[in-house]
PDB file of C-alpha atoms and ligand atoms in Angstrom:
ATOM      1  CA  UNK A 104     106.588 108.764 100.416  1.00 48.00           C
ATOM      2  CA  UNK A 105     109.639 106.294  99.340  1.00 53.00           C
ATOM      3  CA  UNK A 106     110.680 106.484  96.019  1.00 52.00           C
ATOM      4  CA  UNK A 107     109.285 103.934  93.867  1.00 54.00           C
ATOM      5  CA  UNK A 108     105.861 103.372  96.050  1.00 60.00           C
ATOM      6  CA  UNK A 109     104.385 106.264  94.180  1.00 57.00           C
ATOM      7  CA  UNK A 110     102.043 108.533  95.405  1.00 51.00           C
ATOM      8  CA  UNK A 111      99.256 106.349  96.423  1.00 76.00           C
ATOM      9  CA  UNK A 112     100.825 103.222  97.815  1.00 90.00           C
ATOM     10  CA  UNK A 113      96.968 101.898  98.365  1.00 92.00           C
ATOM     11  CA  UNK A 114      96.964 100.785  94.592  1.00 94.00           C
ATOM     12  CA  UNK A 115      99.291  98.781  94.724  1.00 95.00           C
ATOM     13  CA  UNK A 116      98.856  97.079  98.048  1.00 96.00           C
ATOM     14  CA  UNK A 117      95.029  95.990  96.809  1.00 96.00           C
ATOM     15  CA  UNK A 118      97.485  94.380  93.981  1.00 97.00           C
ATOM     16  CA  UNK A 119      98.980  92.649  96.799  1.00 98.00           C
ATOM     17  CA  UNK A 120      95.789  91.772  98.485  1.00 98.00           C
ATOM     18  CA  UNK A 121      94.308  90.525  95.302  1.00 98.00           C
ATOM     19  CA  UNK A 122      97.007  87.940  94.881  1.00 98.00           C
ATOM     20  CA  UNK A 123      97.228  87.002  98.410  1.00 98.00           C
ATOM     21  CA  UNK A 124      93.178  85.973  97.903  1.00 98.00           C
ATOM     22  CA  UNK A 125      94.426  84.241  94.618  1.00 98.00           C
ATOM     23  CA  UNK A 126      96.900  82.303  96.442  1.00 97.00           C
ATOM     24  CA  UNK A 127      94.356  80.852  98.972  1.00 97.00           C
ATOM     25  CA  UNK A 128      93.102  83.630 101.909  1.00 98.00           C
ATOM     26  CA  UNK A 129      89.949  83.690 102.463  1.00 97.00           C
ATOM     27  CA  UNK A 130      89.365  85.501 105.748  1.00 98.00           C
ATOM     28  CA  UNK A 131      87.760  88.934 104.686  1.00 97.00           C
ATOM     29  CA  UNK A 132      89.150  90.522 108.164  1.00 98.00           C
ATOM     30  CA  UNK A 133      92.644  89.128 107.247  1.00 98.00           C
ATOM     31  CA  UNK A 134      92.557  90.750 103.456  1.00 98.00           C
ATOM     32  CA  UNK A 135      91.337  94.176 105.473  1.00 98.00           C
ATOM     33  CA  UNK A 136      94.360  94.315 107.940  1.00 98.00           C
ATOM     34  CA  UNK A 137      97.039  93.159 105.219  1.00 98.00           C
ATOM     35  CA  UNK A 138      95.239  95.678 102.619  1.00 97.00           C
ATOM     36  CA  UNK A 139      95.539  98.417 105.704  1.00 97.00           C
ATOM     37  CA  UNK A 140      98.598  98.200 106.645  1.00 98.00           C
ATOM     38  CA  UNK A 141     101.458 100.109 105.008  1.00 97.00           C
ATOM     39  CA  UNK A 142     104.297  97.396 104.956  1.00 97.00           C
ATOM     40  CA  UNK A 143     106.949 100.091 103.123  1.00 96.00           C
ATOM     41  CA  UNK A 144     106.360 101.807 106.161  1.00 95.00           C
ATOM     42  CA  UNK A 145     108.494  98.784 108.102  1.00 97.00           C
ATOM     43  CA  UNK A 146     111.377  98.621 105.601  1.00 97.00           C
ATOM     44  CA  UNK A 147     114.299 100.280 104.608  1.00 96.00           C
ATOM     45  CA  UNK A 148     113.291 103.275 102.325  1.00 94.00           C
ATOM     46  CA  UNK A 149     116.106 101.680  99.776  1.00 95.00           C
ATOM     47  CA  UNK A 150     113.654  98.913  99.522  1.00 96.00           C
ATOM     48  CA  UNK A 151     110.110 100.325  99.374  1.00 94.00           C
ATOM     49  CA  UNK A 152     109.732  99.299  96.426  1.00 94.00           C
ATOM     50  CA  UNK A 153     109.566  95.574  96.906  1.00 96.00           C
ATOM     51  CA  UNK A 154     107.424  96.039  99.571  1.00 96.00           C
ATOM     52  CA  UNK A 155     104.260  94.753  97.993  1.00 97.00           C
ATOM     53  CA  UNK A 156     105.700  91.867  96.638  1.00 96.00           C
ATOM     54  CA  UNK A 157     105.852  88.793  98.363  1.00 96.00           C
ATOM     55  CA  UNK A 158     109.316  88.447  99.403  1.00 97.00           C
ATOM     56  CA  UNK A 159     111.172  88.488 103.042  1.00 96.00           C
ATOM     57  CA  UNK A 160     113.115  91.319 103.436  1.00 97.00           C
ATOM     58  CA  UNK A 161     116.021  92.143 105.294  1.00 97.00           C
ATOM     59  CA  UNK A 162     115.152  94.683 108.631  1.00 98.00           C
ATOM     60  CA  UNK A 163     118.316  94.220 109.872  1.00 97.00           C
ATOM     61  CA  UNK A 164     120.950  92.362 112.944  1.00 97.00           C
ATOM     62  CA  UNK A 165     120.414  89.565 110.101  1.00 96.00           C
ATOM     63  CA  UNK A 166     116.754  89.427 111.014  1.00 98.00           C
ATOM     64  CA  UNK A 167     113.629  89.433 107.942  1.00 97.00           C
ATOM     65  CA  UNK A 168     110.440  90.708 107.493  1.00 97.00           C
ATOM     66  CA  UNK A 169     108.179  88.009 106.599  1.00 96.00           C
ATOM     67  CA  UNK A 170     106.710  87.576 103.503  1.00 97.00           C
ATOM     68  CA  UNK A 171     103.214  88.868 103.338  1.00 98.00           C
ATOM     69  CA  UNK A 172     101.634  85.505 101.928  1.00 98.00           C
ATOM     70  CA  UNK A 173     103.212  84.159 105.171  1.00 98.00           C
ATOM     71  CA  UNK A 174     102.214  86.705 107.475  1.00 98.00           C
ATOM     72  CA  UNK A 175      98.140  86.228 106.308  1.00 98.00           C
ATOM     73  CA  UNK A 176      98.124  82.578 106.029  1.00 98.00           C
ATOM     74  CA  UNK A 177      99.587  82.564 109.848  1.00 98.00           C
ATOM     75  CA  UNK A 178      96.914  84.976 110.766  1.00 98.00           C
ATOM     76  CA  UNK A 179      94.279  83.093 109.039  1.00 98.00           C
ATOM     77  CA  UNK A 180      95.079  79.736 110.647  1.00 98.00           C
ATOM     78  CA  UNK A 181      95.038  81.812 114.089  1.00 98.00           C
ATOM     79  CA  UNK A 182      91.794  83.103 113.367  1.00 98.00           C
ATOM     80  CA  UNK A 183      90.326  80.174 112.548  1.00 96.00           C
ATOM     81  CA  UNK A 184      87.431  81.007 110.860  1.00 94.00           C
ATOM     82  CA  UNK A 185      86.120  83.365 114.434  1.00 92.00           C
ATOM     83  CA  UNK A 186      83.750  85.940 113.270  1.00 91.00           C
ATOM     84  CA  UNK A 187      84.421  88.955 115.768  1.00 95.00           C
ATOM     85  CA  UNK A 188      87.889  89.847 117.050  1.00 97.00           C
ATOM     86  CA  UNK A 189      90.726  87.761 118.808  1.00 98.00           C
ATOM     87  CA  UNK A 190      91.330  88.002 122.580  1.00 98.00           C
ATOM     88  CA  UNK A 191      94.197  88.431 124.011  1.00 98.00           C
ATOM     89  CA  UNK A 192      97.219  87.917 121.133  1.00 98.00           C
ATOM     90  CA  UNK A 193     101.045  87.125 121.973  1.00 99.00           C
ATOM     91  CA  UNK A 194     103.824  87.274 119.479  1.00 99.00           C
ATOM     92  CA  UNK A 195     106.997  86.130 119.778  1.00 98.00           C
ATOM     93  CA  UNK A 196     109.627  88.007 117.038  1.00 98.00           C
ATOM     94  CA  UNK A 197     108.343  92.048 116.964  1.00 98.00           C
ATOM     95  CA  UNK A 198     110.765  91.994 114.482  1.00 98.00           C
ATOM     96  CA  UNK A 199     110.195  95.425 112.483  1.00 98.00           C
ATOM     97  CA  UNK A 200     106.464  95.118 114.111  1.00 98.00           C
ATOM     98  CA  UNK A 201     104.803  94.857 110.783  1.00 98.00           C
ATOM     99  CA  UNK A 202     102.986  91.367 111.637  1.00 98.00           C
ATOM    100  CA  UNK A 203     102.518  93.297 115.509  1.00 98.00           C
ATOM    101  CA  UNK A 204     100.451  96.065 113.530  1.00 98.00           C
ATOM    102  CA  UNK A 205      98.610  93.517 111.308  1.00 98.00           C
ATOM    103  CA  UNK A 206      97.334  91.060 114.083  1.00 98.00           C
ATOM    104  CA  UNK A 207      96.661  94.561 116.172  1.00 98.00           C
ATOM    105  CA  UNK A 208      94.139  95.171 113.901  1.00 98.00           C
ATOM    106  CA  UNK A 209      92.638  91.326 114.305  1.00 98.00           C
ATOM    107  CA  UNK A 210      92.626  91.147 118.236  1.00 98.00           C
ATOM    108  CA  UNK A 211      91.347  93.408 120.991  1.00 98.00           C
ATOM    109  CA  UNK A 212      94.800  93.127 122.504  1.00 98.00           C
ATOM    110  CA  UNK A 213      98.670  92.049 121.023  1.00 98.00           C
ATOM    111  CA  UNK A 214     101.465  91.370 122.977  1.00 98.00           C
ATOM    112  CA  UNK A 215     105.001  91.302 120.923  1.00 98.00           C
ATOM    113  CA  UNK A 216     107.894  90.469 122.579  1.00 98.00           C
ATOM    114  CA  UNK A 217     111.327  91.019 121.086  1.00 98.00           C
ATOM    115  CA  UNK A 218     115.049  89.697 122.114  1.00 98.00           C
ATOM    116  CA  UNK A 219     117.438  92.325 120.310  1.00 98.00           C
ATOM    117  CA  UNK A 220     117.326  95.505 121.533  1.00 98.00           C
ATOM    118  CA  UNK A 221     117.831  97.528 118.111  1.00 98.00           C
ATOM    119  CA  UNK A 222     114.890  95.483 116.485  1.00 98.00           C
ATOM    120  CA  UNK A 223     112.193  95.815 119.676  1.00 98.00           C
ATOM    121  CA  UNK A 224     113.494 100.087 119.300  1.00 98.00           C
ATOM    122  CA  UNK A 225     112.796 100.130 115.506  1.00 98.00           C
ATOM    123  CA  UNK A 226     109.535  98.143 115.996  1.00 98.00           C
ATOM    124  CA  UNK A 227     108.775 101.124 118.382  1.00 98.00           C
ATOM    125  CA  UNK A 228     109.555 103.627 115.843  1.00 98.00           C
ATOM    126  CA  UNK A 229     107.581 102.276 112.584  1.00 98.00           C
ATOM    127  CA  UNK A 230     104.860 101.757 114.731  1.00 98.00           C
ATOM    128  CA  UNK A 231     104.779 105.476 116.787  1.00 97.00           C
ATOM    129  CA  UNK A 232     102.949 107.062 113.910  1.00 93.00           C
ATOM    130  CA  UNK A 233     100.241 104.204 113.761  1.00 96.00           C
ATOM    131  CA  UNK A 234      98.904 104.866 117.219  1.00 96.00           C
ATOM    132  CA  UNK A 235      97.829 101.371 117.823  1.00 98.00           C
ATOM    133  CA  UNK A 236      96.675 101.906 121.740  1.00 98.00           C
ATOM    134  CA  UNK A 237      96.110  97.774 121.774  1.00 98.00           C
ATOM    135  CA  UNK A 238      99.213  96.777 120.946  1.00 98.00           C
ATOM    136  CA  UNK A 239     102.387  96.351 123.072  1.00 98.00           C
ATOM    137  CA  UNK A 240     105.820  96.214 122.686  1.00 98.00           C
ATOM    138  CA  UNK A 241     107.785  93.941 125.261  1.00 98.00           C
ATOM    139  CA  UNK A 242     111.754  93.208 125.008  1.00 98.00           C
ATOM    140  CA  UNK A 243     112.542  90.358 126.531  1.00 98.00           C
ATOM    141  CA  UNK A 244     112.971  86.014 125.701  1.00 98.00           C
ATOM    142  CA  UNK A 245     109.852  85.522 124.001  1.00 98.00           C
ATOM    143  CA  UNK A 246     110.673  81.468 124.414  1.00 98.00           C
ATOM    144  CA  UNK A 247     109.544  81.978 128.116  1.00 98.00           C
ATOM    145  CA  UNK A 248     106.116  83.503 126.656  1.00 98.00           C
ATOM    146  CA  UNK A 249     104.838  86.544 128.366  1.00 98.00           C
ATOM    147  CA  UNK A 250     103.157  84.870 131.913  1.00 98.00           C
ATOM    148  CA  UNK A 251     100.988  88.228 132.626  1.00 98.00           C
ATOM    149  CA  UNK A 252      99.438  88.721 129.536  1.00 97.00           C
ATOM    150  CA  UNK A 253      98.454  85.042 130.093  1.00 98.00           C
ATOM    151  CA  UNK A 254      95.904  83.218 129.016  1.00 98.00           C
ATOM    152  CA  UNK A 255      96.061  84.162 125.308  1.00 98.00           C
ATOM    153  CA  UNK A 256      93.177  83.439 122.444  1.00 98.00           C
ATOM    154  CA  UNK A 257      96.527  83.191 120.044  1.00 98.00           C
ATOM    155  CA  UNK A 258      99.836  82.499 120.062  1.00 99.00           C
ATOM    156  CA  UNK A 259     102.265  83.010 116.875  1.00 99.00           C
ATOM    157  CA  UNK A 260     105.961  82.724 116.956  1.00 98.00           C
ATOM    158  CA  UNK A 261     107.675  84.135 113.968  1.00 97.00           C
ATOM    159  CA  UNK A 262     110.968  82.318 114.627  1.00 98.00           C
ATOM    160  CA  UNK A 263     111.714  78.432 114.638  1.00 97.00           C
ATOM    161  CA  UNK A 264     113.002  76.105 117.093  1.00 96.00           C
ATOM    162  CA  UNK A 265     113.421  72.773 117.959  1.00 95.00           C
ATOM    163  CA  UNK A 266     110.298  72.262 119.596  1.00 96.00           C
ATOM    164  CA  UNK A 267     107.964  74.472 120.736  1.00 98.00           C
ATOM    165  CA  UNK A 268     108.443  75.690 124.202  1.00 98.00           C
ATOM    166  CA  UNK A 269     106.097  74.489 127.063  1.00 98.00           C
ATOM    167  CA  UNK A 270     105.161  77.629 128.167  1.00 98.00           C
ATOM    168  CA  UNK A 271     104.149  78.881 124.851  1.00 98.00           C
ATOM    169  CA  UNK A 272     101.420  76.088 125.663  1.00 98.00           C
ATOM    170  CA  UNK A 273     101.230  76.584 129.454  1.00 98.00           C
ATOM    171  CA  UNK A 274     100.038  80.601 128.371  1.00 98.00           C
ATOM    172  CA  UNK A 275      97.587  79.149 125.906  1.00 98.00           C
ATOM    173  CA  UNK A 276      93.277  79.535 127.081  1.00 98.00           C
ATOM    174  CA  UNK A 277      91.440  76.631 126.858  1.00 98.00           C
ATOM    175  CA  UNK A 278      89.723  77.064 123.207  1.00 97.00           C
ATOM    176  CA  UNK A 279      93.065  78.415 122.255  1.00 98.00           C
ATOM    177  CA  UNK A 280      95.062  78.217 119.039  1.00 98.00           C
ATOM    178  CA  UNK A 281      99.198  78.689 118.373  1.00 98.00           C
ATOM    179  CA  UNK A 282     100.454  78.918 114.796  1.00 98.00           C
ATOM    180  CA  UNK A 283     104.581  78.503 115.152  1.00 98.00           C
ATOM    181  CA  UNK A 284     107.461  77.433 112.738  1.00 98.00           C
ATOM    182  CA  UNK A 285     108.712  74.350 113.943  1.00 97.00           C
ATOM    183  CA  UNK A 286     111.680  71.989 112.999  1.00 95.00           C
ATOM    184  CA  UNK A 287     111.116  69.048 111.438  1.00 92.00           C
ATOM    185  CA  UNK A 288     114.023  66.867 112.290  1.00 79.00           C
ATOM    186  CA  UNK A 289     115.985  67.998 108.565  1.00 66.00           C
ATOM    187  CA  UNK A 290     119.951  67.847 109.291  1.00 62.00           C
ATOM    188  CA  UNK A 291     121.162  70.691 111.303  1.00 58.00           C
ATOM    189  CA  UNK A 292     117.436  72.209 111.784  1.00 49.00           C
ATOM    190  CA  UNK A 293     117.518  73.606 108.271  1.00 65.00           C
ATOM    191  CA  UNK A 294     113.670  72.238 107.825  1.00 91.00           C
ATOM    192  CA  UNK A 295     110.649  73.376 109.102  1.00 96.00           C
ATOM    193  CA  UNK A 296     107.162  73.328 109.053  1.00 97.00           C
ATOM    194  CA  UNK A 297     103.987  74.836 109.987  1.00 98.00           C
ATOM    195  CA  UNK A 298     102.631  73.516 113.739  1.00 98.00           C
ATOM    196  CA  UNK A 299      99.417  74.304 114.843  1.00 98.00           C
ATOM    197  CA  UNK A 300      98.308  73.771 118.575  1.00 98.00           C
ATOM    198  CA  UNK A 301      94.532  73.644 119.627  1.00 98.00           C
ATOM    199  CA  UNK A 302      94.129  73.665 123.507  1.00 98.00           C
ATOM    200  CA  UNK A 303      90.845  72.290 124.162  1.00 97.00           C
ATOM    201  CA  UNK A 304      89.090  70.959 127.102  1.00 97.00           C
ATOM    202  CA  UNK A 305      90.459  67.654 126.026  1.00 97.00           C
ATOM    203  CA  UNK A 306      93.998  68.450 125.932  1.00 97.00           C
ATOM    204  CA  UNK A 307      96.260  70.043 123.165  1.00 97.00           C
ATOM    205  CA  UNK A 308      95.945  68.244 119.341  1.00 98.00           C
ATOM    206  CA  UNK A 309      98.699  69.481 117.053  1.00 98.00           C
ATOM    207  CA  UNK A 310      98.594  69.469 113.277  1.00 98.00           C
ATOM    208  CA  UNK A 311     101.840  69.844 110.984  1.00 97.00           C
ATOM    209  CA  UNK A 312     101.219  71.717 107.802  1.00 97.00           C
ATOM    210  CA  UNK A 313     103.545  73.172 104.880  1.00 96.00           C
ATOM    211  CA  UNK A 314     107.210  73.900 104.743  1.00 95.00           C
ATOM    212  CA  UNK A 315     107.918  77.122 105.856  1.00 96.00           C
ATOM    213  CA  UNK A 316     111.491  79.049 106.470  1.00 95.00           C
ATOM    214  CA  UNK A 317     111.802  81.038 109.315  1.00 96.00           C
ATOM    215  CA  UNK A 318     114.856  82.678 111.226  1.00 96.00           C
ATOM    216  CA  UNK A 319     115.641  80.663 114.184  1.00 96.00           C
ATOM    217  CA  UNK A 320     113.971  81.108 117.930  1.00 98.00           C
ATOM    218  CA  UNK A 321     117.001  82.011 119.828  1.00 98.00           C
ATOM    219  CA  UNK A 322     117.325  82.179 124.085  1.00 97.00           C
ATOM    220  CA  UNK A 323     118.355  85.260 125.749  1.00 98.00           C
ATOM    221  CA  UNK A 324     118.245  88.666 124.807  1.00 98.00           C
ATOM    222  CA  UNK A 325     120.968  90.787 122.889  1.00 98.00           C
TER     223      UNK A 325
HETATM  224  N1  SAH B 446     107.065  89.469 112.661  1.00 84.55           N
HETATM  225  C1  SAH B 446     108.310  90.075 112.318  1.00 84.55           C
HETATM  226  C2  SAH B 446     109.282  89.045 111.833  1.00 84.55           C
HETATM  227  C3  SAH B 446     110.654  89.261 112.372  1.00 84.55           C
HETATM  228  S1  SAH B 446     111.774  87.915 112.146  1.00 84.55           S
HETATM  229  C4  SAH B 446     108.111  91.222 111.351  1.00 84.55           C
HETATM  230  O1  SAH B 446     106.975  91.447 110.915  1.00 84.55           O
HETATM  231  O2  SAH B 446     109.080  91.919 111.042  1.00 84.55           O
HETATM  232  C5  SAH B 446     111.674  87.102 113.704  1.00 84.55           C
HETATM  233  C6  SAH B 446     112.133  87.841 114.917  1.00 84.55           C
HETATM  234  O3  SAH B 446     112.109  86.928 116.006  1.00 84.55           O
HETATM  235  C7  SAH B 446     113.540  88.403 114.861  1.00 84.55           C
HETATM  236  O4  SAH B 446     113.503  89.786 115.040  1.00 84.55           O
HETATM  237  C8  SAH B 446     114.259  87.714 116.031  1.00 84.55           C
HETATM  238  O5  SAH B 446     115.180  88.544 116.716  1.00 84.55           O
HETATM  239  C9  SAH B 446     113.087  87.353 116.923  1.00 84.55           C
HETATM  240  N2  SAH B 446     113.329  86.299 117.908  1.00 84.55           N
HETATM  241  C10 SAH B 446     114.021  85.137 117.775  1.00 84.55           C
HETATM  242  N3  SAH B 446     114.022  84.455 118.938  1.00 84.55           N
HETATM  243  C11 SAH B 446     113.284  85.198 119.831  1.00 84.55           C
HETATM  244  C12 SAH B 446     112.935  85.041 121.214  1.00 84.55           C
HETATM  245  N4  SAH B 446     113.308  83.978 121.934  1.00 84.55           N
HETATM  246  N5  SAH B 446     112.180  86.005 121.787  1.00 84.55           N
HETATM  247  C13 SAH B 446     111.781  87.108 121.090  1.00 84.55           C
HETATM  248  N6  SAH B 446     112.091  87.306 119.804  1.00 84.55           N
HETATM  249  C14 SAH B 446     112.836  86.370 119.175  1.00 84.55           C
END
């Protein structure tokens, strides 16, 4: 165990789940994954012990964790009040794979995809012990979606662009929900917000929410 977790990290991440229900969650399967899953596990043992608190943190090539009020309001909105389990799940920005191992836990299958090389190869590390047999690890430009997995139930992009990118939509099911950081037009992209994207039968409605501050959606891999 990393110094300054203590002994019984559980304590202290019901802490975390209590406040995250304070600060608006509702979704009792949401609360379950975030209280489940060990996020000290996914950061450098230096900082363990601001693991619990809800702060980004860095996981290296100048890339963050999110913060965990971030990471269950996202996963809320994606649920969307559904009782059972999400479909099919893509996620674009493994990241560390802490949010991976979170919406595993919320969907009967995840798809991460991951554009540096040393991130997608950590992600695959953290996660080894977990044995999470529904959730897999692509590497690869996560802005051209993941066409095999297609359709998804959920789509949620932890990085920010410009827009969001037609095939993100295009890999969406009918009945379908994406939750991505978006820019909102501030100078030089430095503002963004909350999208939603509902794909029904009718065609796609799109609601803007909060402020949020993501690292930006990048093309290519590295
Ligand atoms: N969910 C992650 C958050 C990581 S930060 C976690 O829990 O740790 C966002 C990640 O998105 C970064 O690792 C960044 O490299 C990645 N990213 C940015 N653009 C991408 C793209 N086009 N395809 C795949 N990943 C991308």
């Amino acid at each position: 165990m990393p110094q300054g977790v203590g002994m019984d990290s559980s304590a202290v991440r019901k802490r975390m789940v209590q406040k995250l229900a304070e600060q608006g969650v509702r979704d009792p399967q949401v609360l379950a994954a975030m209280g489940a899953i060990e996020r000290h596990r996914f950061v450098d043992s230096a900082l363990a012990n601001q693991a619990y608190e809800d702060t980004s943190l860095p996981i290296g090539l100048g890339q963050t964790i999110s913060k965990p009020g971030v990471v269950s309001r996202m996963a809320e909105l994606l649920r969307n009040g559904c009782t059972g389990r999400l479909g099919r799940v893509l996620e674009i920005g493994t990241g560390c794979g802490y949010q991976a191992a979170v919406l595993s836990m919320l969907a009967d299958e995840v798809y991460s995809i991951e554009r540096l090389r040393g991130l997608h190869d950590k992600a695959r590390e953290n996660l080894r012990l977990l044995r999470l047999p529904n959730l897999h690890l692509l590497f690869g430009d996560g802005m051209l979606g993941f066409a095999k997995g297609a359709p998804y139930a959920a789509i949620i992009a932890a990085a920010g662009g410009e827009a969001v990118p037609q095939a993100w939509v295009d890999q969406l099911a009918v009945g379908g929900r994406l939750v991505a950081p978006v820019a909102t037009g501030g100078s030089l992209g430095a503002e963004q917000a909350l999208v939603v994207i509902d794909k029904t039968a009718q065609g796609i409605r799109q609601t803007i929410l909060e402020a949020v501050h993501f690292v930006p959606l990048k093309s290519g891999v590295a």
